[in-house]
XYZ file of C-alpha atoms in Angstrom:
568
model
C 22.183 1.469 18.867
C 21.374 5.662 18.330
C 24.964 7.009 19.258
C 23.958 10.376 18.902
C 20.687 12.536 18.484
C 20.629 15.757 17.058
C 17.407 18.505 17.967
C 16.909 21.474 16.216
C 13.780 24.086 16.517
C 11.496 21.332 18.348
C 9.202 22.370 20.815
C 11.055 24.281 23.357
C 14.700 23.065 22.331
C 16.057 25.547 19.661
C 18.722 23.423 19.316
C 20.568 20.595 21.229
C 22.542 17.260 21.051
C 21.973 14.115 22.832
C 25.675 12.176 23.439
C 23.811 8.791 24.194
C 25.941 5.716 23.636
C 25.608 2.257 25.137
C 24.052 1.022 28.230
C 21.375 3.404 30.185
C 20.874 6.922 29.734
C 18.480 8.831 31.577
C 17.055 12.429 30.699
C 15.978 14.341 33.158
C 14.233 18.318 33.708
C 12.228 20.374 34.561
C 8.791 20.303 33.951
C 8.029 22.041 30.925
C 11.771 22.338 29.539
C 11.346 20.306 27.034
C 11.902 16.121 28.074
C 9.021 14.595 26.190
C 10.330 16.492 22.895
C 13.909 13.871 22.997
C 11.324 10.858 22.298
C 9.275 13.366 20.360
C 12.027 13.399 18.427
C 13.223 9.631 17.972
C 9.549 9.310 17.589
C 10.181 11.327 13.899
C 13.345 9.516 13.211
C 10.851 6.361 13.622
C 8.201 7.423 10.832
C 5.392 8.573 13.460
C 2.944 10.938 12.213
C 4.392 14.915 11.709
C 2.884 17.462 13.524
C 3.430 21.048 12.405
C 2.462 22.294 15.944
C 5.821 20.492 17.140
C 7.557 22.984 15.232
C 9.313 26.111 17.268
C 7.606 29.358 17.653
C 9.009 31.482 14.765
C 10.938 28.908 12.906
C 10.125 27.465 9.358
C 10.832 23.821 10.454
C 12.313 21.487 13.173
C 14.864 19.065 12.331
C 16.032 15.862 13.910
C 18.616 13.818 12.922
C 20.141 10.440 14.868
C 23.616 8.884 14.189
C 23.291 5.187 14.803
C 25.787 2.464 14.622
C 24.764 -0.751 12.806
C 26.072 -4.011 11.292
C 26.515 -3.424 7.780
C 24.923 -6.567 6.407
C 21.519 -8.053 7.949
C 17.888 -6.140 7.032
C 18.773 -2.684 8.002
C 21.357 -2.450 5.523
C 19.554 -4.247 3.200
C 16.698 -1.777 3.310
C 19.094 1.289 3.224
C 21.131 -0.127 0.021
C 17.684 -0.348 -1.596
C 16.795 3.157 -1.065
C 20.191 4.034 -2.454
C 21.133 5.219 0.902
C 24.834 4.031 2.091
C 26.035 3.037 5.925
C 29.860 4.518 6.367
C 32.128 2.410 8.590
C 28.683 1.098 10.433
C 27.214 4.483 11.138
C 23.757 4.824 9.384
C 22.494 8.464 9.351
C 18.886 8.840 9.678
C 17.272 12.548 9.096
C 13.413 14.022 9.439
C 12.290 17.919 9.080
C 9.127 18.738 9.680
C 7.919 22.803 8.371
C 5.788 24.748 9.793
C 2.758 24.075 7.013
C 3.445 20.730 7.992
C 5.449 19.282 5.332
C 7.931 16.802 5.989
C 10.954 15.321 4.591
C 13.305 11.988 5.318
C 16.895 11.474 4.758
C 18.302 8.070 4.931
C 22.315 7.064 4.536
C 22.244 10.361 3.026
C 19.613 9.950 0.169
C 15.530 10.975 0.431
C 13.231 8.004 1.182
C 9.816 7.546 1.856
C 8.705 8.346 5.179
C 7.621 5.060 5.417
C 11.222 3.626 5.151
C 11.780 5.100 8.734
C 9.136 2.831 10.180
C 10.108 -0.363 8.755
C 14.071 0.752 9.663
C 12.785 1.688 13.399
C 10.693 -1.927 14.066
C 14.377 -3.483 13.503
C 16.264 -0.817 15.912
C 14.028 0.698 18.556
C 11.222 -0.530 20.733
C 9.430 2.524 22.796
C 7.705 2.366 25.242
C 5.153 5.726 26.405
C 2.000 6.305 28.526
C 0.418 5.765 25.825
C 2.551 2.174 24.921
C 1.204 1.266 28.564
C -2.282 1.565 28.191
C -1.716 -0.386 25.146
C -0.605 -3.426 27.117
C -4.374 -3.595 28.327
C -5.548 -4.484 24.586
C -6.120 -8.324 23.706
C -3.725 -7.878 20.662
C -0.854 -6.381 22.465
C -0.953 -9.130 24.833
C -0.818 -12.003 22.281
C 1.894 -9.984 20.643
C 4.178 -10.193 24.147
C 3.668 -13.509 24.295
C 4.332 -14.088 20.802
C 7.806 -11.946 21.129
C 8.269 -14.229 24.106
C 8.038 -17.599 22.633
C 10.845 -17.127 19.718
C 11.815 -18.402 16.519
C 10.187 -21.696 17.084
C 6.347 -19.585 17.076
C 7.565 -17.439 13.993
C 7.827 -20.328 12.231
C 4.793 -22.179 13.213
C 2.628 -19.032 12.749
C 4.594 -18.608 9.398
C 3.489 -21.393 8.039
C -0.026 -21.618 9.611
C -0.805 -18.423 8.440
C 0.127 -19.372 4.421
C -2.085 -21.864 4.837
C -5.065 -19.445 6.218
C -4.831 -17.096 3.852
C -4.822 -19.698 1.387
C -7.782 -20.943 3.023
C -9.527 -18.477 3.532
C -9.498 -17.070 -0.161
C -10.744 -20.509 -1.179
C -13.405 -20.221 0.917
C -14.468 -16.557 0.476
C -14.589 -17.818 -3.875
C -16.376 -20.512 -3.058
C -18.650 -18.425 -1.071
C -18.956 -15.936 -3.974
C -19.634 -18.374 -6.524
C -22.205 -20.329 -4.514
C -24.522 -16.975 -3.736
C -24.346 -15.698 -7.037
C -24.534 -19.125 -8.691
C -28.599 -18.747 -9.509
C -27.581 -14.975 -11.495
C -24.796 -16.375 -13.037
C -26.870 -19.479 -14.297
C -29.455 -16.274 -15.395
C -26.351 -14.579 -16.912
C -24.953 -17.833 -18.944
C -28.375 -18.686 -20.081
C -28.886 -14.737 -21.424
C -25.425 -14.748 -22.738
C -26.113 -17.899 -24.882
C -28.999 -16.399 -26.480
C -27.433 -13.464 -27.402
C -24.395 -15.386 -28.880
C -26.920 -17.408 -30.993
C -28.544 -14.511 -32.143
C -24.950 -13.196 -33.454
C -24.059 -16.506 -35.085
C -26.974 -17.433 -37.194
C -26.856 -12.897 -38.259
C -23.195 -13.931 -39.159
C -22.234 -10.202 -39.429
C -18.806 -9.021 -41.108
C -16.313 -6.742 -40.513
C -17.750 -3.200 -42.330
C -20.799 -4.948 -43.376
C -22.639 -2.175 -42.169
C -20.589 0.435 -44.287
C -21.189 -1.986 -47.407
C -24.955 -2.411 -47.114
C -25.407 1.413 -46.847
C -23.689 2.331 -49.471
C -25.563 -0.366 -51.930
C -28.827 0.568 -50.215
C -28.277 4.401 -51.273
C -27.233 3.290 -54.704
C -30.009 1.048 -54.977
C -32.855 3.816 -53.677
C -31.395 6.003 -56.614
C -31.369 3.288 -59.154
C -33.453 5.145 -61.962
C -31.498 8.936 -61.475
C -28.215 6.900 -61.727
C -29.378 4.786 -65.270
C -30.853 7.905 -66.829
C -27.999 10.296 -65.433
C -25.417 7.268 -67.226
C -27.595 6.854 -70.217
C -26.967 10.650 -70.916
C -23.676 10.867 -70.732
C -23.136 8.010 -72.711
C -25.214 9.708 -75.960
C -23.490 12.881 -75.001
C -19.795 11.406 -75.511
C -20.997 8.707 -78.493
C -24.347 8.044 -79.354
C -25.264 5.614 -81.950
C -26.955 8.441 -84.116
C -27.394 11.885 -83.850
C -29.742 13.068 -82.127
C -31.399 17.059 -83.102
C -28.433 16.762 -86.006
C -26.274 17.632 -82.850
C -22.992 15.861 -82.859
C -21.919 13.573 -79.919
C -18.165 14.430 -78.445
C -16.478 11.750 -80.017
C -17.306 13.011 -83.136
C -16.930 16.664 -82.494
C -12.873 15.838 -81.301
C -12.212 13.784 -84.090
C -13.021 16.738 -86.222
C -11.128 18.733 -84.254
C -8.228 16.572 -84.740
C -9.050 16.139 -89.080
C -8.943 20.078 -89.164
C -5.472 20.151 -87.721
C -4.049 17.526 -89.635
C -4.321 19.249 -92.881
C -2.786 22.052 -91.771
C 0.231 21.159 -89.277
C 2.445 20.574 -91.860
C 2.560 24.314 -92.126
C 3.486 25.135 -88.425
C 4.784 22.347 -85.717
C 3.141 23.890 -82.748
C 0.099 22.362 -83.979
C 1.465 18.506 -83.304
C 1.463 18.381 -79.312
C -2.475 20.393 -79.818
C -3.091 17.311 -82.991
C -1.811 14.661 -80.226
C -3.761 16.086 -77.221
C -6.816 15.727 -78.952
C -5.934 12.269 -80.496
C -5.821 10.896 -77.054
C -9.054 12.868 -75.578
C -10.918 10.562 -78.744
C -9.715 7.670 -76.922
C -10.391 8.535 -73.203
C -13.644 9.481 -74.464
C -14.087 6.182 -76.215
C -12.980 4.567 -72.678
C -15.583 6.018 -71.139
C -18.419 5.939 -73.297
C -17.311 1.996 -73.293
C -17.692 2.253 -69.432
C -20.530 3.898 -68.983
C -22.195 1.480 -71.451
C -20.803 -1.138 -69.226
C -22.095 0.547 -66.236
C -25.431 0.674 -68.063
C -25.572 -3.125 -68.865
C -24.798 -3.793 -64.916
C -27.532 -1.932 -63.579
C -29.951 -4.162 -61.571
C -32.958 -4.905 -63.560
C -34.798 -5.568 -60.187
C -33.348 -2.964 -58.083
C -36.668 -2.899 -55.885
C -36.588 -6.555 -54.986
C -32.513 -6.365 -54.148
C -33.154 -3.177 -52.159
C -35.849 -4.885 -50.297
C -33.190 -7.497 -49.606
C -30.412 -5.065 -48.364
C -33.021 -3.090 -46.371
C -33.905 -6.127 -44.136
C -30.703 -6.778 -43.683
C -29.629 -3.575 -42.310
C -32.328 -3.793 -40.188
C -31.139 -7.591 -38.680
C -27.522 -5.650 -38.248
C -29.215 -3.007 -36.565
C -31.245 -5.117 -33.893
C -27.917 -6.566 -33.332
C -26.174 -3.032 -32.462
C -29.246 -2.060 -30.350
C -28.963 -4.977 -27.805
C -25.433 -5.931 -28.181
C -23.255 -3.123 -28.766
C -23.152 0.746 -30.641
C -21.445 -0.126 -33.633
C -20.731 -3.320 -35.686
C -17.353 -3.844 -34.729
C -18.982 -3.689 -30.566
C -21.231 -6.717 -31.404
C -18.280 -8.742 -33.149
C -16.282 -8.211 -29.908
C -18.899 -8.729 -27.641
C -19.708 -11.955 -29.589
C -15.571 -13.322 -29.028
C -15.645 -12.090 -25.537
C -19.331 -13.665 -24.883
C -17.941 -17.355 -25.940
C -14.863 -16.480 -23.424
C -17.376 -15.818 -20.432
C -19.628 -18.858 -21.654
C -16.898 -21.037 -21.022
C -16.381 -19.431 -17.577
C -19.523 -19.648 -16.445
C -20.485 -22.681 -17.737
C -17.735 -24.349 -16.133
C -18.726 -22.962 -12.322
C -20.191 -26.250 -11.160
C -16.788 -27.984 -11.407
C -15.173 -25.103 -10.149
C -17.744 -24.915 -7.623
C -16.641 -28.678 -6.545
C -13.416 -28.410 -6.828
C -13.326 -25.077 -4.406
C -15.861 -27.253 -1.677
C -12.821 -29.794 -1.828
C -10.414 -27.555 -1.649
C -11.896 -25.851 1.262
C -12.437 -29.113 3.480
C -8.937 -30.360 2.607
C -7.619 -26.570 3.878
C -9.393 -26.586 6.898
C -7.937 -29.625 8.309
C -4.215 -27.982 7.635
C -5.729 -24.706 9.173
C -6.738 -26.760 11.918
C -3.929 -28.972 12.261
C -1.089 -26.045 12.125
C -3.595 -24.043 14.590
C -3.106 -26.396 17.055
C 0.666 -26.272 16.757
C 0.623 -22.750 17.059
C -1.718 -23.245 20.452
C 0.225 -25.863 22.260
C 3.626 -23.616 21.296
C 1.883 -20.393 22.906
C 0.269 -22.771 25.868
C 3.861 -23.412 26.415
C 5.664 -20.189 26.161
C 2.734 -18.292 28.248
C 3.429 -20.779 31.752
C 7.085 -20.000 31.421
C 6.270 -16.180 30.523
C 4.189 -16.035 33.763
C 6.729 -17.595 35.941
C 9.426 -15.318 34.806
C 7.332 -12.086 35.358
C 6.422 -13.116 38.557
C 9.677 -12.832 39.375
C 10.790 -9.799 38.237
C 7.493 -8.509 40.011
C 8.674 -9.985 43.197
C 11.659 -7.509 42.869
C 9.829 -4.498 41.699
C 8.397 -4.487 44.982
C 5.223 -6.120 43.832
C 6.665 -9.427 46.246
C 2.955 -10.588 46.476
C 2.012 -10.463 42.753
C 1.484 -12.994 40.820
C 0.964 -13.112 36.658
C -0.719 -16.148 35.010
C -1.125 -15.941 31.137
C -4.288 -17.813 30.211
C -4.668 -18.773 26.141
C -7.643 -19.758 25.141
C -7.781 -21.512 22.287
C -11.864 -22.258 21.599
C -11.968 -19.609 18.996
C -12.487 -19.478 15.056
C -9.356 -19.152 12.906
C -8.272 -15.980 12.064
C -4.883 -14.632 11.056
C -2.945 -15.045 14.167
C -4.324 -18.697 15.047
C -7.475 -19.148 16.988
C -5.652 -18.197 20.411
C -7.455 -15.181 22.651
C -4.212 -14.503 25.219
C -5.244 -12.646 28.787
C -2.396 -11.620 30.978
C -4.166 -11.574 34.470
C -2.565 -9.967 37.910
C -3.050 -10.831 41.181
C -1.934 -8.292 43.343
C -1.440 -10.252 45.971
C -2.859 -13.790 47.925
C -6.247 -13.940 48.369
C -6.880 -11.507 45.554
C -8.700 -12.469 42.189
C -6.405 -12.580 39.515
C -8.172 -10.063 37.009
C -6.778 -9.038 33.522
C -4.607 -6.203 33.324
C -6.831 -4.597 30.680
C -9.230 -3.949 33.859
C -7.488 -4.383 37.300
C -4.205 -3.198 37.180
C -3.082 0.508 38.169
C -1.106 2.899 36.278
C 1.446 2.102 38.569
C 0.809 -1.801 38.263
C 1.024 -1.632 34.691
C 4.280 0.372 34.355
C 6.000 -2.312 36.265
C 4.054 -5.165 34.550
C 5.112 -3.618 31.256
C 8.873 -3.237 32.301
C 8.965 -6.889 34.007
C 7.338 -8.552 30.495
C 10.385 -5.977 28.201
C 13.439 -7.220 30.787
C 11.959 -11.474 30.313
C 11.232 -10.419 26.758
C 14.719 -9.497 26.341
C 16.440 -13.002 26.979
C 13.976 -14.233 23.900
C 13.982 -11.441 21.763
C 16.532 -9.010 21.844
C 15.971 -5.201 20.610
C 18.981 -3.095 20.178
C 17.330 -0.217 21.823
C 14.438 0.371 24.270
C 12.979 4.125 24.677
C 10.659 4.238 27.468
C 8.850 7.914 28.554
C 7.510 7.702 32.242
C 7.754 4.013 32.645
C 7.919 5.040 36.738
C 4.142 6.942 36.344
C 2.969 6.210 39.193
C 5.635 4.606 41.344
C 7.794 5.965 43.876
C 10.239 4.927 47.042
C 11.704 1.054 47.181
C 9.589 0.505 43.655
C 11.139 3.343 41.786
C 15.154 1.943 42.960
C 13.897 -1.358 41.244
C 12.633 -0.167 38.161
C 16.049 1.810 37.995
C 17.742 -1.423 38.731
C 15.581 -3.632 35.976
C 16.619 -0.843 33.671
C 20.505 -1.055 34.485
C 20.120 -4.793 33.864
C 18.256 -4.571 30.680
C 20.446 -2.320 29.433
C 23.254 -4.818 30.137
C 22.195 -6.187 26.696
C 20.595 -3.613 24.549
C 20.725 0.278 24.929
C 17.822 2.231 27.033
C 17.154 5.668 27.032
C 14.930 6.570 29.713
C 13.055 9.997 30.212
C 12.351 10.039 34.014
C 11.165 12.777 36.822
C 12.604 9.842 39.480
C 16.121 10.400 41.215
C 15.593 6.761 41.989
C 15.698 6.123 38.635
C 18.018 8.637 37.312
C 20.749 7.443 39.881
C 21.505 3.756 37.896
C 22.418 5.221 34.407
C 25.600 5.358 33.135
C 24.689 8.348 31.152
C 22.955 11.103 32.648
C 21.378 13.691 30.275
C 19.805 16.926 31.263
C 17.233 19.324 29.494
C 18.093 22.625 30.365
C 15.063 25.424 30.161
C 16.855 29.218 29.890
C 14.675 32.192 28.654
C 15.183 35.205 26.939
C 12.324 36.670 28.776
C 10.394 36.213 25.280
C 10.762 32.528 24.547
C 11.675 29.311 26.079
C 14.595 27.825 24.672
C 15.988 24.648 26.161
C 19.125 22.429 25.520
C 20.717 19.143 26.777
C 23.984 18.681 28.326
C 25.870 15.726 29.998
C 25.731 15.866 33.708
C 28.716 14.167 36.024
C 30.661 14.683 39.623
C 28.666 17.732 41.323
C 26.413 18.940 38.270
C 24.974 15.296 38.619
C 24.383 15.254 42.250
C 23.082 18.982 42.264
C 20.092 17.423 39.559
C 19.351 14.573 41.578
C 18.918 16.352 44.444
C 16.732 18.906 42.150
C 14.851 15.938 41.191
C 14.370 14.544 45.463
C 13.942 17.771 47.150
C 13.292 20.557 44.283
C 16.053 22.005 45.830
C 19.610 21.772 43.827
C 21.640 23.291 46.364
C 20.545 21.619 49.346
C 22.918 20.073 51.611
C 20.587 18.153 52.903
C 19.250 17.252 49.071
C 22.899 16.677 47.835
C 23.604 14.642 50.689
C 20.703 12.126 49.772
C 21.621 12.546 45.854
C 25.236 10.779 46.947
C 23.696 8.684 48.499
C 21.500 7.352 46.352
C 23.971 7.219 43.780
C 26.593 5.029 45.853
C 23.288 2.772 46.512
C 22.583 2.424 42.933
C 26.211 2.183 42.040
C 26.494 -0.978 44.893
C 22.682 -2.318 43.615
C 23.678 -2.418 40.071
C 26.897 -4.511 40.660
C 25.907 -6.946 43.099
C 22.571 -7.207 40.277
C-alpha cells in the first residue's frame, strides 16, 4: 500500500503531504482547491503521460513522490533490484518531476529508471478508477478483461497456454500465407537466379582477374614500343658490335676500371672508386642478360593473344554489368545466389510442411479455445450473480446483471469469446449492455459492485477511485460509502469524493485546503478529526461549515456510518 504521498508545485498545491495508510481514506474540498491533482499525482507516480501544463504557475517543475510499503521479495522487488533501485525495511520510494518545458524524470528505490518502470511497478500496486476508467467499462475489451480478473488463476493459465499456441499458429499461417502468394515470383525469381548462376559458372571468374587481364591487355596493345624500347637498351649497355664506332656501356666501364688499375697502386683512394665500377660491369651484365631475356619472351603473336585477353575482359565485364559493380560483387553474388537457390527451391516442401503445420495448430487453437470459453461461460454466471447482489445494496434492489459470452467468433489473441455485461434496471425492463443503457450514475455503481466481487478473486493492494459517486446521491451514496469501507477491509482505497455520504465511512479523512495570497491559489492537505471533521462534512451537506443545523446532520451521519460499517 502508498503510506505516504508527497505534492510539490502541482496545479494549485504548492506543496502538501498526504498521511494515507491502510483501510479508506477519503479527500475531500472545495471545488477548484485542488482534489483531482492527489490522483493527478499518483497518476505520475504510475507512468501516465507528463503534462507541463500540470506544473504550478511560476515554478520550474512539480514533484511527486509516494512512500509505499511492500514485501521485499515477489515482482515488485524483483523489478526494483533490476533497475538497481533498493526497498529499505519494506518501504519502496517511488519519485516523478515533471518541468515546466515538459521534461520529466523518475526515481525508483532511489536510482533513475525509465519512466516506463513506473507503469509496470503501478499494474502490480494500484488499480484507479476515474470518469474516464468508467466510461471505459462500456468498451467490449474492458468487459472481457473484468471477467477475466474475475475468473482467477485457473483462466490465466488456460489463456496462457492457448495463447502460445495462437501465436504459434498464427505465424505459421501468416508464412504459409506469404509463401503461397508470392510462390509464382519466387518460382520467376529461382528460375532468373539459376540463369544468372550458370552464366557465372561456365565465365569461371577469379579473384583479381580483372586487375590481371588489364594489365596484360595494356602490355600487349604496346607490344612493339616495349620490344624496340628493350632492344635499345640492350645495344646501349652491350651490343654484340659497335655500332657508329660508339662503345656500348659495358665496355666503356670496363675501361674505366683498366685505367684505374694501373694507377692505384700509387694512391689507395682509388680502390673503393676501382671496386665501384667493378661491380657496375656486372649489374650491367645482369641486365643486359635480362633484357635479352625479356626480349626472347616477347609474344611473337601479340595480336592474336590480345584478341584473346580482349574478349575476355569483355565476358568479365557482361558479368559486372548484370551481376554486380566490380569482380569481387559477382563472386559474392554468385555464393550468395546458390544460398537463395537452395531456399527457394526448397519452398514446395516448406510450403507442405507449413499447410500441415497449420491444420495440426488449428485443432490445438481450437481445442484450448474452447477451454478458455467454457472457463469464462463459467466465471461470467457466477460474476452476474454476485453483482446483482451488491447492486441490490447500492440501492439498485431491482437490477439485475447477466454476463453473456459469446463464443461464435474467429480466434484472436484473447480466445474467440465477445463478453457483454448487460443491465436491467429493473423487472420488466430489457436487459441492454452497459456500453449503451446504463447512466453515469448506473455505471459508477456497476463499476464499484464488479471492483468489491473482483476483489474476493483478485486482490489489488490499492484501489484509487476519482468521483466513483458521479451521479449518485441520498440512500445510494451511504452504500457506495459502505461498499468502499468493506473493500477496503482487504486492500487500501483512497477515494476523492464531493459526498458527505461517502466521506463519513473512512477511517482517514483528508482535506484539500484552497488559501490565497490574493495573487495565486495555493492549496494544501491536512488530516481532519473530532470537530474539524464534522465542520467539513457539514461543508460538504449544507455548504455551510458552521451550521448547527449542518453539524448536527454531519454527527449524524458519521455515527450512521460508524454503526453501518460494523454491523457490514
Amino acid at each position: 500500500m502508498i503510506d505516504e504521498l508527497g505534492i510539490r508545485d502541482l496545479g494549485v498545491i504548492a506543496e502538501a503531504t498526504l498521511p494515507l495508510g491502510s483501510g479508506f481514506t477519503a479527500v475531500t474540498g472545495e471545488t477548484g482547491a485542488g482534489k483531482t491533482m492527489v490522483v493527478t499525482a499518483l497518476g505520475l507516480l504510475l507512468g501516465a503521460r507528463a503534462d507541463a501544463g500540470a506544473v504550478r504557475s511560476g515554478a520550474k517543475q512539480a514533484w511527486v513522490e509516494g512512500r509505499w510499503l511492500v514485501p521485499d521479495d515477489g515482482p515488485v522487488a524483483e523489478r526494483v533490484a533490476e533497475t538497481g533501485g533498493e526497498i529499505e525495511a519494506g518501504e519502496l520510494l517511488l519519485g516523478r518531476s515533471v518541468s515546466s518545458e515538459g521534461r520529466s524524470r523518475a526515481v525508483v528505490g532511489g536510482r533513475s529508471a525509465p519512466i516506463g518502470v513506473l507503469t509496470e511497478l503501478g499494474e502490480e500496486l494500484v488499480v484507479v478508477h476515474g470518469q474516464a476508467d468508467q466510461q471505459r467499462l462500456r468498451s467490449a475489451v474492458a468487459q472481457r478483461d473484468a471477467l477475466d480478473r474475475f475468473a482467477g488463476a485457473g483462466l490465466q493459465a488456460a489463456l496462457t497456454e492457448y495463447r502460445a499456441a495462437f501465436t504459434a499458429w498464427h505465424a505459421d499461417a501468416a508464412e504459409l500465407e506469404r509463401l503461397t502468394q508470392a510462390h509464382d515470383e519466387r518460382l520467376r525469381e529461382a528460375a532468373a537466379l539459376r540463369e544468372a548462376l550458370d552464366e557465372i559458372e561456365a565465365a569461371d571468374p577469379r579473384p583479381g582477374e580483372d586487375v590481371e587481364l588489364s594489365e596484360r591487355a595494356d602490355r600487349l596493345s604496346n607490344l612493339e614500343d616495349l620490344r624496340l624500347a628493350a632492344a635499345q637498351a640492350h645495344t646501349l649497355i652491350s651490343a654484340d658490335e659497335i655500332v657508329d664506332d660508339a662503345p656500348d656501356a659495358v665496355t666503356l666501364v670496363d675501361g674505366a676500371k683498366r685505367h684505374l688499375e694501373r694507377v692505384v697502386e700509387h694512391d689507395a683512394a682509388l680502390a673503393p672508386i676501382r671496386e665501384a665500377l667493378q661491380n657496375a660491369g656486372f649489374l650491367l651484365a645482369d641486365a643486359a642478360a635480362e633484357l635479352g631475356a625479356y626480349l626472347a619472351g616477347l609474344d611473337a603473336d601479340g595480336a592474336r593473344e590480345l584478341e584473346v585477353v580482349q574478349e575476355r575482359r569483355a565476358l568479365l565485364t557482361s558479368l559486372i554489368r548484370r551481376h554486380g559493380s566490380t569482380l569481387d560483387e559477382v563472386l559474392d553474388f554468385g555464393r550468395t545466389g546458390g544460398l537463395r537457390l537452395v531456399e527457394l527451391d526448397g519452398d514446395d516442401e516448406r510450403i507442405e510442411q507449413l499447410a500441415a503445420s497449420v491444420d495440426d495448430g488449428a485443432i490445438v487453437v481450437d481445442r484450448l479455445a474452447g477451454r478458455v470459453s467454457e472457463l469464462r461461460t463459467d466465471a461470467a454466471g457466477r460474476l452476474a450473480a454476485a453483482v446483482t447482489v451488491e447492486l441490490a445494496a447500492l440501492a439498485m434492489p431491482d437490477a439485475r446483471l447477466t454476463v453473456l459470452v459469446d463464443s461464435e467468433h474467429e480466434p484472436a489473441v484473447h480466445g474467440r469469446d465477445q463478453v457483454a455485461i448487460l443491465l436491467q434496471p429493473h423487472p420488466g425492463a430489457e436487459p441492454r449492455s452497459v456500453s449503451k443503457g446504463a447512466s453515469g450514475g448506473e455505471l459508477s455503481r456497476v463499476m464499484l459492485a464488479i471492483e468489491v466481487v473482483i476483489a474476493g478473486t483478485d486482490p489489488v493492494p490499492t484501489f484509487v477511485f476519482d468521483e466513483v459517486d458521479a451521479g449518485v446521491g441520498g440512500a445510494a451514496a451511504i452504500e457506495i460509502g459502505r461498499r468502499l469501507a468493506r473493500l477496503a477491509e482487504r486492500s487500501q482505497v483512497i477515494v476523492v469524493t464531493h459526498l458527505a455520504q461517502v466521506a463519513a465511512f473512512a477511517t482517514n479523512h483528508l482535506s484539500v485546503v484552497k488559501g490565497t495570497d490574493g495573487r495565486v491559489t495555493e492549496s494544501s492537505v491536512r488530516r481532519l478529526e473530532g470537530p474539524d471533521r464534522e465542520a467539513e462534512m457539514a461543508r460538504l451537506l449544507s455548504g455551510l461549515a458552521e451550521s448547527e443545523s449542518g453539524l448536527a446532520h454531519a454527527r449524524e451521519l458519521l455515527e450512521l456510518a460508524a454503526e453501518r460499517a460494523t454491523t457490514g
